[in-house]
Coordinates of C-alpha atoms and ligand atoms in Angstrom, one line a residue:
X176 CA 9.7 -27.0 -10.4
X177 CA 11.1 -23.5 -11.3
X178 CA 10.6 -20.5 -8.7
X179 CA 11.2 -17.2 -10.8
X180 CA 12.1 -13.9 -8.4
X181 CA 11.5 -11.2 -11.1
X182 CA 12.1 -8.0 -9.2
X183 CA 12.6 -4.8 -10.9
X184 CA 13.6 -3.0 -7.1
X185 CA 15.3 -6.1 -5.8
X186 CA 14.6 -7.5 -2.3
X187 CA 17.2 -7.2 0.0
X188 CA 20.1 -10.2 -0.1
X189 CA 18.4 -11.6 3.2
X190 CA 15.2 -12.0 2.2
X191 CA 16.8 -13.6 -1.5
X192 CA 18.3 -15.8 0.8
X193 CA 15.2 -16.7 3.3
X194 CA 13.0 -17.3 0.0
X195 CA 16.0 -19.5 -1.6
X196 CA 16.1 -21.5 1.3
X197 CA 12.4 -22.2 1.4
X198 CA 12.6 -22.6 -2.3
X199 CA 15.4 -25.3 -2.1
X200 CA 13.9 -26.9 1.1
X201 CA 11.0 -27.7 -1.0
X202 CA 13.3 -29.6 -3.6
X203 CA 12.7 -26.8 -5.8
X204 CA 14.9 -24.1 -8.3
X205 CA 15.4 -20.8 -7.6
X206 CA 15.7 -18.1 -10.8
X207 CA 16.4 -14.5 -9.9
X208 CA 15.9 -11.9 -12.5
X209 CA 16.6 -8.1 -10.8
X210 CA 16.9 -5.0 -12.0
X211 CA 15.6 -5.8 -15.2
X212 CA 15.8 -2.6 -17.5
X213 CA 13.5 -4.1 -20.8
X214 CA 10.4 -6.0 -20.6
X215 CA 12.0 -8.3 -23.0
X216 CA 14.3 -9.2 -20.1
X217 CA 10.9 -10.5 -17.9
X218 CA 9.4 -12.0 -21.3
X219 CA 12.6 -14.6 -21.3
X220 CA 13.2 -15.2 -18.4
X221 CA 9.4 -15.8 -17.2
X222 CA 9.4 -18.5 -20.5
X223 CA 10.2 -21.6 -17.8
X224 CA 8.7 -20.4 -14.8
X225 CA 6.1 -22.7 -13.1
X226 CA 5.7 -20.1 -10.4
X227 CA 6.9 -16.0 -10.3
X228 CA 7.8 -13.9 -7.0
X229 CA 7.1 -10.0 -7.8
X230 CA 7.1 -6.8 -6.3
X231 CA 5.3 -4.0 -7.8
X232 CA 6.6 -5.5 -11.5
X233 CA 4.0 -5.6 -13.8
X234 CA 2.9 -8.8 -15.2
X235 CA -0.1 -8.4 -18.1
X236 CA -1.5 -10.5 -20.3
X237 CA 2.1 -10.6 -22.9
X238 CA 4.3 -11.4 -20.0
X239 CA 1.3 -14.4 -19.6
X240 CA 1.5 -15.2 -22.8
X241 CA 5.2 -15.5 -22.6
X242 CA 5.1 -17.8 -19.6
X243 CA 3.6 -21.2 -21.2
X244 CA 4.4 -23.1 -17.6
X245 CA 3.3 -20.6 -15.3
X246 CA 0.9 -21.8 -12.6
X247 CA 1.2 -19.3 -10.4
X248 CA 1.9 -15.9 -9.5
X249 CA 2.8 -14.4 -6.0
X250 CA 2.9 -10.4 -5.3
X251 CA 5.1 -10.2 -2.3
X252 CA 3.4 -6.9 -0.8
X253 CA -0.7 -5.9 -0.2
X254 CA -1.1 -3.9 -3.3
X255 CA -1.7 -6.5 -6.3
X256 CA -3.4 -3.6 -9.0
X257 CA 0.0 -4.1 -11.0
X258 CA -1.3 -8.0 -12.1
X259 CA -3.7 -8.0 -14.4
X260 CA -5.9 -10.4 -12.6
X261 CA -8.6 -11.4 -15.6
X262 CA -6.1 -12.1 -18.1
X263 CA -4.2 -14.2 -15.3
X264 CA -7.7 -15.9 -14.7
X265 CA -8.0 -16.4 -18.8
X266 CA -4.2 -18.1 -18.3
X267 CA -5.2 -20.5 -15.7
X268 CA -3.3 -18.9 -13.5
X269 CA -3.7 -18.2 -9.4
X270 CA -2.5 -15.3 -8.2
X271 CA -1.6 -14.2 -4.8
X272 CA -0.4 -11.2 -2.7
X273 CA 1.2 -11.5 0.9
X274 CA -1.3 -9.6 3.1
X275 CA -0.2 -8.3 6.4
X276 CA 3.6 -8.6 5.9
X277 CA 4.3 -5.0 5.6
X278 CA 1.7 -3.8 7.3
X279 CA 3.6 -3.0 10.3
X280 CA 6.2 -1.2 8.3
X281 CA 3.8 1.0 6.9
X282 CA 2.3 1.8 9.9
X283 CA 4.9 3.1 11.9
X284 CA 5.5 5.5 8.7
X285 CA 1.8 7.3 8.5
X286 CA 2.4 8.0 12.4
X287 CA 5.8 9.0 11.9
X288 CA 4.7 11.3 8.7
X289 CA 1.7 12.8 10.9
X290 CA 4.3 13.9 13.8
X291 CA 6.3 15.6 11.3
X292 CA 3.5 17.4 10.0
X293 CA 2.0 18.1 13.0
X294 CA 5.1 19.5 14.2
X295 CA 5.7 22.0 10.6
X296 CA 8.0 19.7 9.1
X297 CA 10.3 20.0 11.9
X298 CA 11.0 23.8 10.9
X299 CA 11.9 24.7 14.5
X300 CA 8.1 26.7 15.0
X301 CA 5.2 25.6 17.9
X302 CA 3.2 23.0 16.1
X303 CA 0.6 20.8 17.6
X304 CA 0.4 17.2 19.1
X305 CA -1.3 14.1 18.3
X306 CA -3.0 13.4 21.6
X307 CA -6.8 13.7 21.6
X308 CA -7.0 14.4 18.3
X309 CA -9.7 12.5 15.9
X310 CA -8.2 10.3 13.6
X311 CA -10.4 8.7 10.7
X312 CA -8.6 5.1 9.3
X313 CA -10.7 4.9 5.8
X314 CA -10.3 1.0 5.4
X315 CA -9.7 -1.2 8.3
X316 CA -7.8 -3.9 6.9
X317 CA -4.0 -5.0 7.7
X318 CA -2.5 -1.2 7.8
X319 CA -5.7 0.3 8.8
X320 CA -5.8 -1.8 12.1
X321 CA -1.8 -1.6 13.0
X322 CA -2.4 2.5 12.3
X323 CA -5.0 2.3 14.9
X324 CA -3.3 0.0 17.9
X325 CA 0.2 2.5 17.2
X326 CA -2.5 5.8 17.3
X327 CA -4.6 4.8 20.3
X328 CA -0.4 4.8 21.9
X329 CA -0.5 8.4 21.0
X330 CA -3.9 8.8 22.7
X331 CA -5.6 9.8 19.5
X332 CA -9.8 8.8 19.2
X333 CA -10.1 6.6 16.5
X334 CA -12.8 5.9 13.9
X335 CA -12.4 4.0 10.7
X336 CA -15.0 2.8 7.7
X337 CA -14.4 0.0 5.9
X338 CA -16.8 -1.1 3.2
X339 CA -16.5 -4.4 4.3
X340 CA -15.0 -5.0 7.3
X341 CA -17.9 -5.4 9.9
X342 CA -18.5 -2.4 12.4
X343 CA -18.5 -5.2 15.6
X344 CA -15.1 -6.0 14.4
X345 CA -13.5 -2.2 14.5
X346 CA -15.3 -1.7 17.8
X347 CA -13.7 -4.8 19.1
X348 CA -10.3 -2.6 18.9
X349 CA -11.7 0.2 20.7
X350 CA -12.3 2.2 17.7
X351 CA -15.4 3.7 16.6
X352 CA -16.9 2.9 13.5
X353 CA -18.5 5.2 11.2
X354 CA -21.1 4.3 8.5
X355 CA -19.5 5.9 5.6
X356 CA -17.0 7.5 3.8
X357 CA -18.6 10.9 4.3
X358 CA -19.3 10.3 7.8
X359 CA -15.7 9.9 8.0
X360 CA -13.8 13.3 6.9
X361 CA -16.7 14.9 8.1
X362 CA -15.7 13.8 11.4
X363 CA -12.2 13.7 11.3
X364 CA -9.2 15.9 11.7
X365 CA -6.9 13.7 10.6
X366 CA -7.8 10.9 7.8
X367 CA -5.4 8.3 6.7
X368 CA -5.8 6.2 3.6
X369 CA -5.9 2.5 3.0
X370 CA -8.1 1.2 0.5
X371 CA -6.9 -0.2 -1.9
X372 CA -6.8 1.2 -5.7
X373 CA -9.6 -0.7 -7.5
X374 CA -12.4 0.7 -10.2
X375 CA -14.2 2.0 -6.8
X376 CA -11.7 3.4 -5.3
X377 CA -9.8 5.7 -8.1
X378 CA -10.0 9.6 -8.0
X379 CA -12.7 8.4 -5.0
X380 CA -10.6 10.9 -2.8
X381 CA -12.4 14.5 -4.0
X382 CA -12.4 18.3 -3.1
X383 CA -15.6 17.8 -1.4
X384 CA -14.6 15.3 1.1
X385 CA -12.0 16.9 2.1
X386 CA -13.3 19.6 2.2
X387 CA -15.6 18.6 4.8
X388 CA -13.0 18.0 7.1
X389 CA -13.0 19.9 9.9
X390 CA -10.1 23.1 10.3
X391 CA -6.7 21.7 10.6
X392 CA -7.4 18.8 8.0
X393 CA -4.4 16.8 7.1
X394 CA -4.3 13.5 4.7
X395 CA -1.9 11.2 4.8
X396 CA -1.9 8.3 2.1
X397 CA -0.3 5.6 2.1
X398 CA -2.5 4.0 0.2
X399 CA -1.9 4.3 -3.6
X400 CA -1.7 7.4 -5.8
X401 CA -4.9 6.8 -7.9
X402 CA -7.2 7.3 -5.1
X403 CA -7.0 10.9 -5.1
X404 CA -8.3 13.4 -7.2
X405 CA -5.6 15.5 -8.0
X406 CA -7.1 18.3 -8.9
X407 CA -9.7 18.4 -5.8
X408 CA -5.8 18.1 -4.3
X409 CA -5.0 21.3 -5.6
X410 CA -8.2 22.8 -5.0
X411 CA -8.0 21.8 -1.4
X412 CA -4.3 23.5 -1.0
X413 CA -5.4 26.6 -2.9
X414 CA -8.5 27.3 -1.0
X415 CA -8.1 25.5 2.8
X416 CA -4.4 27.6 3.8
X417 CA -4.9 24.8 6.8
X418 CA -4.9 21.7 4.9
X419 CA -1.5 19.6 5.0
X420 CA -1.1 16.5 2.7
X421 CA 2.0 13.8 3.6
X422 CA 2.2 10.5 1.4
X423 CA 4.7 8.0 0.5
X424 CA 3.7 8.3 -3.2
X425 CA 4.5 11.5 -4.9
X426 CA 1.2 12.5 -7.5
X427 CA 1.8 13.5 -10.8
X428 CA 1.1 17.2 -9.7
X429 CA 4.0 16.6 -7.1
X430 CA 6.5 18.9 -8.7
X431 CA 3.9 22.1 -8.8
X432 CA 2.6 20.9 -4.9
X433 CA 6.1 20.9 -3.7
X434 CA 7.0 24.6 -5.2
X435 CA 3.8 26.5 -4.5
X436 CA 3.0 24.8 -1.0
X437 CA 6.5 23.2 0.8
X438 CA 5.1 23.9 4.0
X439 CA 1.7 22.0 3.7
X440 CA 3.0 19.2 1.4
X441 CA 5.2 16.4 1.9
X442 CA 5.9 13.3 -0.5
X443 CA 8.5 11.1 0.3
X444 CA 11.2 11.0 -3.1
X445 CA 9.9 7.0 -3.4
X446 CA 7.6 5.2 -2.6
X447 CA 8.4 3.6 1.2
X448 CA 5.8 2.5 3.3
X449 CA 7.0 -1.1 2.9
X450 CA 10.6 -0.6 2.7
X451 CA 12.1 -2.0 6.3
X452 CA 14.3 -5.0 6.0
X453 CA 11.4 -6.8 8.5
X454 CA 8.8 -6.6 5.8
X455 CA 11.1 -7.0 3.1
X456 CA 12.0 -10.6 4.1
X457 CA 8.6 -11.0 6.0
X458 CA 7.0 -10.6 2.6
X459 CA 9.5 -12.9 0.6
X460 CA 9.5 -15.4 2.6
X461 CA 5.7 -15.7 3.1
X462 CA 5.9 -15.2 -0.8
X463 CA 7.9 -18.7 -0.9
X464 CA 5.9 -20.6 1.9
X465 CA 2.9 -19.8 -0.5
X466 CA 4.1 -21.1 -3.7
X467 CA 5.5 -24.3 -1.7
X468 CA 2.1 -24.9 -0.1
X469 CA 0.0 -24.2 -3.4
X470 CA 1.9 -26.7 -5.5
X471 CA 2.1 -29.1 -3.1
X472 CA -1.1 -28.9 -1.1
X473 CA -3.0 -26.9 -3.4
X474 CA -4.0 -24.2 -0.9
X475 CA -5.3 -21.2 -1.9
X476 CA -5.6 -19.4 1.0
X477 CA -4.3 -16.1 -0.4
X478 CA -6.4 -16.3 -3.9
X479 CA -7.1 -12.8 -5.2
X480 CA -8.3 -13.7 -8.5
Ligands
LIG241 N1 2.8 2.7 0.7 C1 3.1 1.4 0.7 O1 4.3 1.0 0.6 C2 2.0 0.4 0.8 C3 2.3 -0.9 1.4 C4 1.3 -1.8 1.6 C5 0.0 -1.5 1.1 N2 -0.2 -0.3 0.5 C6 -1.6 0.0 0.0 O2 -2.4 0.1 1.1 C7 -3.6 -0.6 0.8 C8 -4.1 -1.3 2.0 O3 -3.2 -2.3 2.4 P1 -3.7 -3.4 3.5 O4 -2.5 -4.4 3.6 O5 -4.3 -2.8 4.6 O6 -4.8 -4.2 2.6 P2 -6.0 -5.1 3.1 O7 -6.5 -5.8 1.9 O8 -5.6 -5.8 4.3 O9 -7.1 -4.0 3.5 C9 -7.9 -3.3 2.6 C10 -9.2 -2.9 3.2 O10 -9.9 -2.0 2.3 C11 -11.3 -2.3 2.4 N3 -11.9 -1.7 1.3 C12 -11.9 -2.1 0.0 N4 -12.6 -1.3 -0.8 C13 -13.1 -0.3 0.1 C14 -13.9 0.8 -0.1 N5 -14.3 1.2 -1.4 N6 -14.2 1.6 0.9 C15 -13.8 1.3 2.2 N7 -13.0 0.2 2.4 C16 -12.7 -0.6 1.4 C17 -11.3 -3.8 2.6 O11 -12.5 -4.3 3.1 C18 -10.1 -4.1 3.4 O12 -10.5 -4.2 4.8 C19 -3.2 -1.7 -0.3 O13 -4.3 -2.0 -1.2 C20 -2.1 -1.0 -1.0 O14 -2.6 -0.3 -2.2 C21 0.8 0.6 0.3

């Protein structure tokens, strides 16, 4: 049984060597294809694999074609809109993603992003402070809930909406939940993202939400790119002279955001939320304990498609 890590932004040596000893505990081989610079690298080397480890690689129906022994494919990380899940399906093989491994790590960053924006990008003026402010958590799922238990520590009120996360479950945490989306920025100061980026979802994010917010507004998303509309973004900054946006994933506008409003816009160079060796190896390694447990007990706990 061949375990393929193809990872275009390699995981950190520890967690290669966590998942290799999980991998080889198992009686299994371990493959490792990084910094791959041609898809024609990932179409070889996937040829053998019976199962693949990725990051935010892209695997599509060629790479699936490519892969005649594939039974499996594990995203380590939340986000899994880089598979192409139907053609997967079409291939007979199960995909998986590693929920609540990086949550944590992404986390601490939208709180750490909000005090720096908060405080003016740490430009040395009076800024403002978290306490008693209303933050809105738009999706309560693994982020959305370690955002609120590190908020409530800053003595924030929190709401969240989550499409499908019952409202006796948020409450249960001691946050309020709203019944929409709507409801939310219209309520909210402060809104961080987390859905994900599905057909729903995408450009979801518009001028008139945000607009709705009340004075103050900042977004911070840490969700994906796609959500927003980027040019209710640019709206937003060019009529609200209070609105603030931080993320962790630059928009394609982020070159004409970052010259025309530096001191209301931050994007961080790369994408980061994740990046802290804990969720790094958390991830991997969960990434590995899944594959293990799927081929040999056929669970399928983490299923996405
Ligand atoms: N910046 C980063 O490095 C980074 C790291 C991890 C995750 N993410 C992104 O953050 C997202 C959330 O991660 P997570 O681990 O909390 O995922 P999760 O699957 O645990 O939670 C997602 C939540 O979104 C809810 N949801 C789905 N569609 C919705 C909708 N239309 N409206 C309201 N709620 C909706 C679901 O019910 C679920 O509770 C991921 O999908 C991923 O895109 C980014």
């Amino acid at each position: 049984m061949k375990v393929l890590i193809a990872t275009d932004k390699p995981f950190a040596k520890v967690a290669v060597d966590g998942i290799r000893t999980v991998v080889e505990g198992a009686g299994f081989e371990l493959a490792l294809l990084e910094k791959y610079t041609e898809k024609a690298q990932l179409l070889d080397a996937v040829k053998d694999a019976n199962a693949i480890i990725i990051r935010s690689d892209i695997i599509d129906a060629e790479v699936l074609d490519a892969a005649k022994e594939l039974k499996i494919v594990v995203r380590a990380g939340a986000g899994y809109d880089n598979v192409d899940l139907a053609a997967a399906t079409a291939h007979g093989v199960v995909v998986m993603n590693t929920p609540g491994q990086n949550s944590n790590a992404v986390a601490e960053l939208v709180l750490g992003m909000l005090v720096y924006g908060v405080r003016n990008f740490y430009n040395g003026t009076s800024g403002t402070e978290l306490k008693g402010k209303k933050l809105g958590i738009l999706a309560y799922g693994n982020v959305g809930r370690n955002v609120a238990r590190i908020a409530k520590g800053f003595g924030m009120e929190v709401y969240a909406y989550d499409a499908y996360c019952p409202a006796d479950v948020i409450e249960k945490d001691g946050v309020k939940a709203l019944a929409s989306t709507a409801d939310l920025f219209k309520a909210c100061q402060i809104i961080s993202l987390h859905i994900p980026a599905t057909a729903e979802t995408k450009g979801s994010i518009n001028y008139e939400l945000m607009n709705s917010m009340p004075k103050g507004a900042i977004v911070v998303n840490t969700a994906r790119k796609e959500v927003i509309d980027e040019a209710g973004l640019t709206k937003m900054f060019e009529e609200r002279p209070d609105f603030k946006y931080l993320s962790d994933i630059q928009p394609a506008i982020h070159a004409d955001l970052a010259a025309r409003f530096a001191d209301r816009y931050f994007a961080t160079p790369k994408k980061m939320g994740a990046q802290t060796s804990e969720a790094n190896i958390n991830a991997g390694i969960a990434a590995a304990e899944q594959i293990v447990d799927f081929i040999k007990n056929g669970n399928l706990k983490f299923k996405v498609n």
